[in-house]
Short mmCIF file of C-alpha atoms and ligand atoms in Angstrom, two decimals:
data_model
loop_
_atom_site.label_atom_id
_atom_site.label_comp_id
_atom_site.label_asym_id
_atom_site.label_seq_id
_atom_site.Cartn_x
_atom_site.Cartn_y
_atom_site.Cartn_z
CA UNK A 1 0.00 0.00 0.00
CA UNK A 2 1.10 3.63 -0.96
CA UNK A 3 -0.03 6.02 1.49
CA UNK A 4 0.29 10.03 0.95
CA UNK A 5 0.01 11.65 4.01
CA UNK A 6 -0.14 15.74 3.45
CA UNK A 7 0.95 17.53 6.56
CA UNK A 8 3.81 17.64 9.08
CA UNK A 9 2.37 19.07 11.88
CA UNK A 10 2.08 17.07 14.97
CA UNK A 11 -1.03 15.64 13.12
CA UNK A 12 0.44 14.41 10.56
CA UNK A 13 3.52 13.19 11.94
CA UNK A 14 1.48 11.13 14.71
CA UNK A 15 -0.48 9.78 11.92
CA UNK A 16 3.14 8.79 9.83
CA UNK A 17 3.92 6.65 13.13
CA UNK A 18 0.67 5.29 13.82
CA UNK A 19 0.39 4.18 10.11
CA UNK A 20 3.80 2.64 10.70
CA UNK A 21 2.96 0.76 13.50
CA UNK A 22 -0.49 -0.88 11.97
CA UNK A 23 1.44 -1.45 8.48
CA UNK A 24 4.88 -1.90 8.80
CA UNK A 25 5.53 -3.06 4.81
CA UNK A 26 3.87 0.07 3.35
CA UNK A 27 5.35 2.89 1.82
CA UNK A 28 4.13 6.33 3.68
CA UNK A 29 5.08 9.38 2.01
CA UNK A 30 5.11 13.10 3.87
CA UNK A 31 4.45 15.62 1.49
CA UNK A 32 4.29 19.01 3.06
CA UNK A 33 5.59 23.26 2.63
CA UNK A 34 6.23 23.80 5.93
CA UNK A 35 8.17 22.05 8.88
CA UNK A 36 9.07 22.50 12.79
CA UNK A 37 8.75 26.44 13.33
CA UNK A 38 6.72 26.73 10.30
CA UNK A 39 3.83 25.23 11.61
CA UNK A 40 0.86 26.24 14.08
CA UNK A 41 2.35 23.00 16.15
CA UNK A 42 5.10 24.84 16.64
CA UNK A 43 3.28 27.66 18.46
CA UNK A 44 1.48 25.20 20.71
CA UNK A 45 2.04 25.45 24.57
CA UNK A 46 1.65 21.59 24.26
CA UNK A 47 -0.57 20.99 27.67
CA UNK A 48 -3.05 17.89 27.30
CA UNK A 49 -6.32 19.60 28.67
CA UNK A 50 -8.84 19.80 25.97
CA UNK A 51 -11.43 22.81 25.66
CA UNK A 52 -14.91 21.31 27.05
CA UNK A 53 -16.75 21.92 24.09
CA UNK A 54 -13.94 19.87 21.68
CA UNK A 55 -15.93 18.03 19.42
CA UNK A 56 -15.42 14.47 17.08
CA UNK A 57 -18.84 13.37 15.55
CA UNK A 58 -20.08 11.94 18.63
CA UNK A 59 -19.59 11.74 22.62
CA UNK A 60 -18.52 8.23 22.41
CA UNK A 61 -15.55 8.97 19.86
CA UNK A 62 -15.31 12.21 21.08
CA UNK A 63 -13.80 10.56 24.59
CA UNK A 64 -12.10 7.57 22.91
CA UNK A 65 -9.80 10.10 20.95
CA UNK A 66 -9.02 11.58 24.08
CA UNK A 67 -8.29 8.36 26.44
CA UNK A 68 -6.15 6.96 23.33
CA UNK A 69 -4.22 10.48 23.47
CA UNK A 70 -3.55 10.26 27.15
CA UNK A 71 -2.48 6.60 26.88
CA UNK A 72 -0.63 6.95 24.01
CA UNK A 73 1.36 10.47 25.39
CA UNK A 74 1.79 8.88 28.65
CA UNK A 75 3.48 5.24 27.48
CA UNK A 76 5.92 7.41 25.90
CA UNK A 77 6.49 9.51 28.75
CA UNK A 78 7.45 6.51 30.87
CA UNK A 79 9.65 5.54 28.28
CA UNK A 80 13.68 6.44 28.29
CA UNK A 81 12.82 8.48 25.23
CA UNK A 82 10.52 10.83 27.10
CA UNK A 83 12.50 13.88 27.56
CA UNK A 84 14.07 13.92 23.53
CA UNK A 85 10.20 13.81 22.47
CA UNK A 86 9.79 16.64 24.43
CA UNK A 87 6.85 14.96 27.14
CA UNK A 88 6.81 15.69 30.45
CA UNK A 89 4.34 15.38 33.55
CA UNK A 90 2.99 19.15 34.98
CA UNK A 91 0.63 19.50 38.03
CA UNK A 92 -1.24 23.00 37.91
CA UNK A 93 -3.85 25.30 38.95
CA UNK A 94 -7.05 26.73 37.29
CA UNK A 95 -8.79 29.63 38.67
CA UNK A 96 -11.81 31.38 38.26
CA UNK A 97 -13.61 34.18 39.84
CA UNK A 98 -16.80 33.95 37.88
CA UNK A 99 -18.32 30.06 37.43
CA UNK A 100 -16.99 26.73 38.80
CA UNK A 101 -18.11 25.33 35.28
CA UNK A 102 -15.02 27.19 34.34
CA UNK A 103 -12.72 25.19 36.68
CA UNK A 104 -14.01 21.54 35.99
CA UNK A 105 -13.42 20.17 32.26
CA UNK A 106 -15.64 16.48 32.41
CA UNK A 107 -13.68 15.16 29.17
CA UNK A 108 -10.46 14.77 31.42
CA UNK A 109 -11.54 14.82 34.91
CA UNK A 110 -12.07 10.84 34.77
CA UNK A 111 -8.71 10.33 32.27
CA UNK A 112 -6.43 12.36 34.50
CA UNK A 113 -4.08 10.68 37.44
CA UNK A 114 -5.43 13.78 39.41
CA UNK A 115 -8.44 15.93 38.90
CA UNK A 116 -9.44 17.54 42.10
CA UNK A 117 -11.39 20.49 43.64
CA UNK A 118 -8.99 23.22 45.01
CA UNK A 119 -8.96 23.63 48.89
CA UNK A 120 -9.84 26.84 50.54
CA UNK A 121 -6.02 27.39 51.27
CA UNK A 122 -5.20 26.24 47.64
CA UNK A 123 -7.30 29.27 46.22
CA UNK A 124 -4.85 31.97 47.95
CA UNK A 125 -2.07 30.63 46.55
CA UNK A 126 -2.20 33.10 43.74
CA UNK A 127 -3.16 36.77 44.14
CA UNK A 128 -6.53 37.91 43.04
CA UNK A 129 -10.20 36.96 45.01
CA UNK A 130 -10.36 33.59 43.44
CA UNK A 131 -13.39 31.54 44.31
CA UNK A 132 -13.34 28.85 42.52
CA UNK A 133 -10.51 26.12 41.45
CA UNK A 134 -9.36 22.98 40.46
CA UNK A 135 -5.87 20.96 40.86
CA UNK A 136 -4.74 18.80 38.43
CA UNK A 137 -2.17 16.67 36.85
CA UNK A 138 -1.68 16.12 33.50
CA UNK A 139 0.95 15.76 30.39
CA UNK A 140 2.96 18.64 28.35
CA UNK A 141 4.11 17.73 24.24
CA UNK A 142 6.85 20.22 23.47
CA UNK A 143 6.63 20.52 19.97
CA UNK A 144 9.82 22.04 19.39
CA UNK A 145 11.12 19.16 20.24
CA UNK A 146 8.45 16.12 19.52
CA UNK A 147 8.11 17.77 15.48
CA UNK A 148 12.02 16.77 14.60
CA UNK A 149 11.62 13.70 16.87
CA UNK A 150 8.75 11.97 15.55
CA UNK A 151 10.11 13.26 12.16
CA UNK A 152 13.33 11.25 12.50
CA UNK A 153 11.92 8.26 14.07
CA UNK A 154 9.50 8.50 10.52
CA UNK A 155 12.88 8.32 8.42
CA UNK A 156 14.21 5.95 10.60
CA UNK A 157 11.28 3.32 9.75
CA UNK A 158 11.91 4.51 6.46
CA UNK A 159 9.01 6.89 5.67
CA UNK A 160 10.13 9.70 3.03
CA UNK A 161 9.56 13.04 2.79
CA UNK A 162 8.72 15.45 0.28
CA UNK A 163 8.77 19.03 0.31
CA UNK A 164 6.15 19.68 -1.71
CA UNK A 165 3.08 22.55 -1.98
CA UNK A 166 -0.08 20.65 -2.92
CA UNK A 167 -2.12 22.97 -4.99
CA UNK A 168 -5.15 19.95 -4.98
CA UNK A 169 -5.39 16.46 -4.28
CA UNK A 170 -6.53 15.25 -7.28
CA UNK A 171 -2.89 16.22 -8.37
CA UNK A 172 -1.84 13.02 -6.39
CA UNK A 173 -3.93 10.66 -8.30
CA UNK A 174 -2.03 7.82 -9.34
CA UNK A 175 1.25 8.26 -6.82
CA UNK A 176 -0.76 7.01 -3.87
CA UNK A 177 -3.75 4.45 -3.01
CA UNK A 178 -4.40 6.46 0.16
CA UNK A 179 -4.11 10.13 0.99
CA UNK A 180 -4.73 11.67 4.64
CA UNK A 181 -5.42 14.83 4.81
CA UNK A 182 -3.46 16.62 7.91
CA UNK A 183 -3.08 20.13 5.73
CA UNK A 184 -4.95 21.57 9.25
CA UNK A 185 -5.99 25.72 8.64
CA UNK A 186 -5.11 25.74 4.69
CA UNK A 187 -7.77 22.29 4.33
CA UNK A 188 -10.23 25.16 4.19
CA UNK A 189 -9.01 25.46 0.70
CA UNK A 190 -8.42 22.17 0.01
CA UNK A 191 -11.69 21.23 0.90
CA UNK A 192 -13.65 24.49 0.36
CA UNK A 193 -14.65 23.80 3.58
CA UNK A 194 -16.21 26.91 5.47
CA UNK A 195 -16.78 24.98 8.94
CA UNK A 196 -12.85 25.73 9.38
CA UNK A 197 -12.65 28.97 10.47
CA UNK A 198 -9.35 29.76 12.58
CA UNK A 199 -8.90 31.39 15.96
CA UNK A 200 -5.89 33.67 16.10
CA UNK A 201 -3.67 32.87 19.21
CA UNK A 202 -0.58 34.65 20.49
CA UNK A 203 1.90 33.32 23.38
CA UNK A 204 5.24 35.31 24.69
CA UNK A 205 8.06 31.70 25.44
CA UNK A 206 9.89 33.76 28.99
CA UNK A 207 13.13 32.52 30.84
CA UNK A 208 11.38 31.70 33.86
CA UNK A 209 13.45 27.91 34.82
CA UNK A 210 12.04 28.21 38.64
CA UNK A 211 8.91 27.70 37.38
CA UNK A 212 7.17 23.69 37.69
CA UNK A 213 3.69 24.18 37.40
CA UNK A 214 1.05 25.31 34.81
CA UNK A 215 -1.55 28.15 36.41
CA UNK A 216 -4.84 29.14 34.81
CA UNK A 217 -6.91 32.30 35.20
CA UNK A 218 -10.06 34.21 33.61
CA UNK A 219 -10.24 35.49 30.28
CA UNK A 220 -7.65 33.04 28.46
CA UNK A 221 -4.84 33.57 31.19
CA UNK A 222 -2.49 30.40 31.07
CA UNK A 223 1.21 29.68 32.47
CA UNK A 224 2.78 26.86 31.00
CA UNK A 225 6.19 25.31 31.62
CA UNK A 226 7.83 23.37 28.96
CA UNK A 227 11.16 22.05 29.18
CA UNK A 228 13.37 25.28 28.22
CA UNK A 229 10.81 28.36 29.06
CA UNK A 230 7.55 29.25 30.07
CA UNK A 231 4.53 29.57 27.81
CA UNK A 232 2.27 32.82 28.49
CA UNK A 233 -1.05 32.79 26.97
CA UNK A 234 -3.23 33.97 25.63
CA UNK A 235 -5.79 35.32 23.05
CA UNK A 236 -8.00 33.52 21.08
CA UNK A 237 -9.18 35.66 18.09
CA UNK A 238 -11.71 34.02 16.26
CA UNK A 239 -11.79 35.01 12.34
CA UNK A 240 -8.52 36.26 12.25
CA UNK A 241 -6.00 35.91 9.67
CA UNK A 242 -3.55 38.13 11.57
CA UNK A 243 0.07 36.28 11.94
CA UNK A 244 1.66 39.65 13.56
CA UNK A 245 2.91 39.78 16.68
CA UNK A 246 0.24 42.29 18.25
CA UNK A 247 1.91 44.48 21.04
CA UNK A 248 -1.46 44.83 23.15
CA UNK A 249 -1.88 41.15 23.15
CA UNK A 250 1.79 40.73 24.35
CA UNK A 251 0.99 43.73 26.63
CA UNK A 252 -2.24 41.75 28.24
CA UNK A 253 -0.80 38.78 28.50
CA UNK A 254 2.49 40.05 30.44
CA UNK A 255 -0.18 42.07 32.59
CA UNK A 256 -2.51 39.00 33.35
CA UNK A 257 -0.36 36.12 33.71
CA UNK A 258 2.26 38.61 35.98
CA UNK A 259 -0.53 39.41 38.14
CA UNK A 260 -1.21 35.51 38.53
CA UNK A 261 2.26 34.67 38.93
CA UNK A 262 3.96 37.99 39.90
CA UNK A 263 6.99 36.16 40.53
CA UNK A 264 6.91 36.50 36.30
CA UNK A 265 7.44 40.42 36.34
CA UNK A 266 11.70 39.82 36.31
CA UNK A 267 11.30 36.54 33.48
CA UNK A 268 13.33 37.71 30.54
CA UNK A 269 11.65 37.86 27.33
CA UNK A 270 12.43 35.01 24.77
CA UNK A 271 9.96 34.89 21.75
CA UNK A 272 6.82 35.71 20.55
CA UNK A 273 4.79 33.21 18.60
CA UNK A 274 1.72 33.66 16.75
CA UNK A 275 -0.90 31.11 15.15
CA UNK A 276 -3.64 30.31 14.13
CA UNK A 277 -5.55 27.17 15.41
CA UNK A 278 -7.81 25.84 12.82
CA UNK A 279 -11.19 24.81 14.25
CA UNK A 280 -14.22 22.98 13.33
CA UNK A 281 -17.16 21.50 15.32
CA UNK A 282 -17.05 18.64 15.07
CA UNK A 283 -13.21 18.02 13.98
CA UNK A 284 -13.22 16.65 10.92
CA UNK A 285 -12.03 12.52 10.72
CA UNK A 286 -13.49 11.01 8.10
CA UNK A 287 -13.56 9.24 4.47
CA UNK A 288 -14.06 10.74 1.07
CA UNK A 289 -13.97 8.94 -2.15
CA UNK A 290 -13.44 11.90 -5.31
CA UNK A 291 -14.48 11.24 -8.43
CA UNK A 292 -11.53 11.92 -10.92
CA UNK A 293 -12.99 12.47 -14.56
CA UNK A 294 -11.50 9.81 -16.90
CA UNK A 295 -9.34 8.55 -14.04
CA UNK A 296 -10.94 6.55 -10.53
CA UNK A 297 -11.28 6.90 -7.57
CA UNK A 298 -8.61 9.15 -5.22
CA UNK A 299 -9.33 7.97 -1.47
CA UNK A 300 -8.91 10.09 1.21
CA UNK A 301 -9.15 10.60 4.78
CA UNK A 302 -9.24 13.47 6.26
CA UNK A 303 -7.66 14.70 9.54
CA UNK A 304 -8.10 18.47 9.90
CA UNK A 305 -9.70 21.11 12.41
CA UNK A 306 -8.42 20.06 16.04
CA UNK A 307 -8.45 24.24 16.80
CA UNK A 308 -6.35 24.59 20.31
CA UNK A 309 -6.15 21.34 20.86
CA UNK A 310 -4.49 18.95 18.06
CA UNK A 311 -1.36 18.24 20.07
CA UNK A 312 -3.43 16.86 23.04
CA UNK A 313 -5.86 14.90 20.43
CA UNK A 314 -2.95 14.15 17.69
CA UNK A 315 -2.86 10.08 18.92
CA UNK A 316 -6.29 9.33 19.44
CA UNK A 317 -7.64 11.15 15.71
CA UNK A 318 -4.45 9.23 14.69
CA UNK A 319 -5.52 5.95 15.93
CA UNK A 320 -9.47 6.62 14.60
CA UNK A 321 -7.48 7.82 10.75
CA UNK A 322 -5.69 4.61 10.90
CA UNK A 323 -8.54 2.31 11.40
CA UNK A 324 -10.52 4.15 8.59
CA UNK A 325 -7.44 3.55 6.53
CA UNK A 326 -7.85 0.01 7.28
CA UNK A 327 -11.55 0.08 5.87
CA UNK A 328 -10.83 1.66 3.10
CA UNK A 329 -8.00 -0.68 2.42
CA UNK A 330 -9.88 -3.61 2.67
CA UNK A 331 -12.77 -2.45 0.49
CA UNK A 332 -10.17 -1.82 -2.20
CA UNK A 333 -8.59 -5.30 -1.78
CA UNK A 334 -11.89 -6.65 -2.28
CA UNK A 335 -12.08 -5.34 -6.15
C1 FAD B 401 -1.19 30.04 20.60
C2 FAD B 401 -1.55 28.57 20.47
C3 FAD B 401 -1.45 27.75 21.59
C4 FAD B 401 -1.81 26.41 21.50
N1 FAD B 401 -1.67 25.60 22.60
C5 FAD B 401 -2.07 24.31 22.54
C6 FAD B 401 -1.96 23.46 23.68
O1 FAD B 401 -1.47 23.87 24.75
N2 FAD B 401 -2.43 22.18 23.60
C7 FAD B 401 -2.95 21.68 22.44
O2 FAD B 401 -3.38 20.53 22.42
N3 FAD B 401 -3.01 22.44 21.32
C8 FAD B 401 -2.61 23.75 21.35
N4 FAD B 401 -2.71 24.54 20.24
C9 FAD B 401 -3.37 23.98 19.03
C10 FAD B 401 -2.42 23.20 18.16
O3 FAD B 401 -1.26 23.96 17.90
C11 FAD B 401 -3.11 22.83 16.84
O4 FAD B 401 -4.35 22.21 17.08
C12 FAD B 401 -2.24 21.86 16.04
O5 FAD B 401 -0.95 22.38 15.90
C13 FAD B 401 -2.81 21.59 14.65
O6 FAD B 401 -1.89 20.73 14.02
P1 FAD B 401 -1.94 20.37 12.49
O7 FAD B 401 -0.92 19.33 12.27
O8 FAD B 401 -3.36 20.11 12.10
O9 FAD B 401 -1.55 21.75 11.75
P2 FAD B 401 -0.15 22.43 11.42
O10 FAD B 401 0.79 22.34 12.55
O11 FAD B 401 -0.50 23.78 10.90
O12 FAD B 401 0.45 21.58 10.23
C14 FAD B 401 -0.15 21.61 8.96
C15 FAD B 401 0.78 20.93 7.98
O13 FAD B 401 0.11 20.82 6.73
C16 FAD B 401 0.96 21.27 5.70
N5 FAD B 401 0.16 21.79 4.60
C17 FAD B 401 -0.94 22.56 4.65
N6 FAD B 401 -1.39 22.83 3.41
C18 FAD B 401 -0.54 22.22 2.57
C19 FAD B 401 -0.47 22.13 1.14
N7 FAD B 401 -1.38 22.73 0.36
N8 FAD B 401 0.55 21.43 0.59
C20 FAD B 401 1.49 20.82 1.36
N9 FAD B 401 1.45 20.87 2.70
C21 FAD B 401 0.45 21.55 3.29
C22 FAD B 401 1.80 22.36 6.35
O14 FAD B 401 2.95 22.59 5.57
C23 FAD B 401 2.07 21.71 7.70
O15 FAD B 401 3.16 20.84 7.59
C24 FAD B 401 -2.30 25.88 20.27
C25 FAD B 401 -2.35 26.69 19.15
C26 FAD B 401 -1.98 28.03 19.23
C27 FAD B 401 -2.05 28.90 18.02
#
């Protein structure tokens, strides 16, 4: 089997590995423009904790994409080749002053090692009149360094690359029986798809090594620490095309996240990244057979629209791609 997989985001890339592991005799193909800092993978804080209203087409898959994430991040966090893959463990905080719904999050709360209510001592620990809040443990994907890892491990199996701008995939007729789909924002032209709408984000990465745990507050306030800075988020701008750095974002994030953590008011300055998280509800994993006039069939299946939350849900879409892969596959042995 000859499988094209478009995309080398941490979608794609998961995908390449998964593929590998199901069909070891294949030949999988990346073809992709962009790579490592070039994607919106890149940008990612990388903290497993899904948004509550994170969508596949139903409940039940909906929660099997994100137990197979969690098991699949965590057996290779126990693994010697945790810390080169760029997964760690983080315990944290999230705060609210306005609704408890805000602090609970019932597609993890069950998955989680630890998923508790914060005590009444627990919700001074931070400044600010905090009433309502939640301690948990969970998993961080550094994608600055997972992206060239899972990349090299895909060589290493002997997946290829190709570095390659796909204009449409009927131009791949012919080189592959399958395609997947992992283009993530730019499958809204692929697909003329208008359910994929993205949602601008911007973080500041600060020299802040003292720091161990992750700390959330209202209005899109997040402190995440990956393994060399500190991720301070965030925005989410939905409709927005804009990839500039915007200096009142960076100024309301240093403002909120400092007066969460003041501690953060003397953390040097790094980087600031800017993306743009494609979403859809639901995120789109399914099958499409195209017609190609005077040609067949192209198969594809598509992987796109995980918004700001694709590297916490890259292995269990991945796992629910390859098994689709697998149907398709066996319908076409049958002819
Ligand atoms: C500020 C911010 C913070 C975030 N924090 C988190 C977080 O803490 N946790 C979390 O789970 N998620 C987070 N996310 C979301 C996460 O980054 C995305 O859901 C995820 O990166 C989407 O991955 P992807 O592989 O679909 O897309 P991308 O990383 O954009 O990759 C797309 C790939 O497709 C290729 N491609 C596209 N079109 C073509 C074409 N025509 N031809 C060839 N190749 C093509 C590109 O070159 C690229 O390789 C965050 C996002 C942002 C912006």
């Amino acid at each position: 089997m000859k499988i094209g997989i478009v995309g080398s985001g941490v979608i794609g890339l998961t995908t390449a590995l998964e593929l590998h592991k199901e069909y070891r005799n294949a030949s999988i193909t990346i073809i992709a423009d962009k790579f490592d800092k070039e994607t919106v993978s890149y940008v990612a804080a990388g903290i497993f904790r899904p948004g509550t209203a994170f969508s596949g087409p139903t409940e039940e898959i909906t929660k099997k994409w994100i137990v197979d994430a969690y098991d699949h991040w965590n057996e290779i966090r126990k693994t010697s080749e945790a810390s080169k893959a760029g997964i760690t463990e983080i315990s944290g905080y999230i705060f609210s002053s306005i609704s408890e719904s805000i602090t609970r999050n019932p597609l993890i709360e069950d998955v989680l090692p630890v998923y508790r209510r914060a005590t009444e001592e627990e919700l001074k620990i931070c400044p600010g009149s905090w009433k309502y809040g939640s301690f948990f443990t969970t998993l961080v994907t550094e994608c600055a360094l997972y992206l060239p890892w899972a990349s090299k491990k895909f060589e290493s199996n002997g997946g290829k690359v190709f570095h390659k701008k796909v204009n449409s995939f009927s131009d791949l007729y012919g080189d592959y029986d399958i395609i997947i789909n992992c283009t993530g924002m730019n499958a809204k032209q692929l697909c003329n798809d208008r359910k994929l709408v993205p949602i601008r984000g911007q973080i500041l990465k600060v020299d802040a090594p003292w720091l161990k745990m992750a700390y959330y507050g209202d209005y899109d306030t997040y402190i995440v620490p990956g393994f060399s800075s500190v991720t301070l988020g965030g925005c989410r701008n939905f409709e927005s095309y804009d990839m500039n750095p915007s200096p009142h974002d960076t100024a309301a994030i240093k403002e909120r996240c400092e007066s969460l953590v003041p501690g953060l008011k003397t953390a040097k300055l790094k980087e600031i990244r800017v993306g743009l998280r494609p979403h859809r509800d639901p995120c789109r994993v399914e099958t499409e057979f195209i017609d190609i006039p005077n040609k067949g069939v192209l198969r594809i299946v598509h992987q796109y629209g995980h918004g700001g939350y694709g590297v916490t849900t890259a292995p269990g879409t991945a796992k629910y791609a390859t098994k689709l892969v697998k149907d398709v596959w066996t319908g076409y042995s049958r002819l």
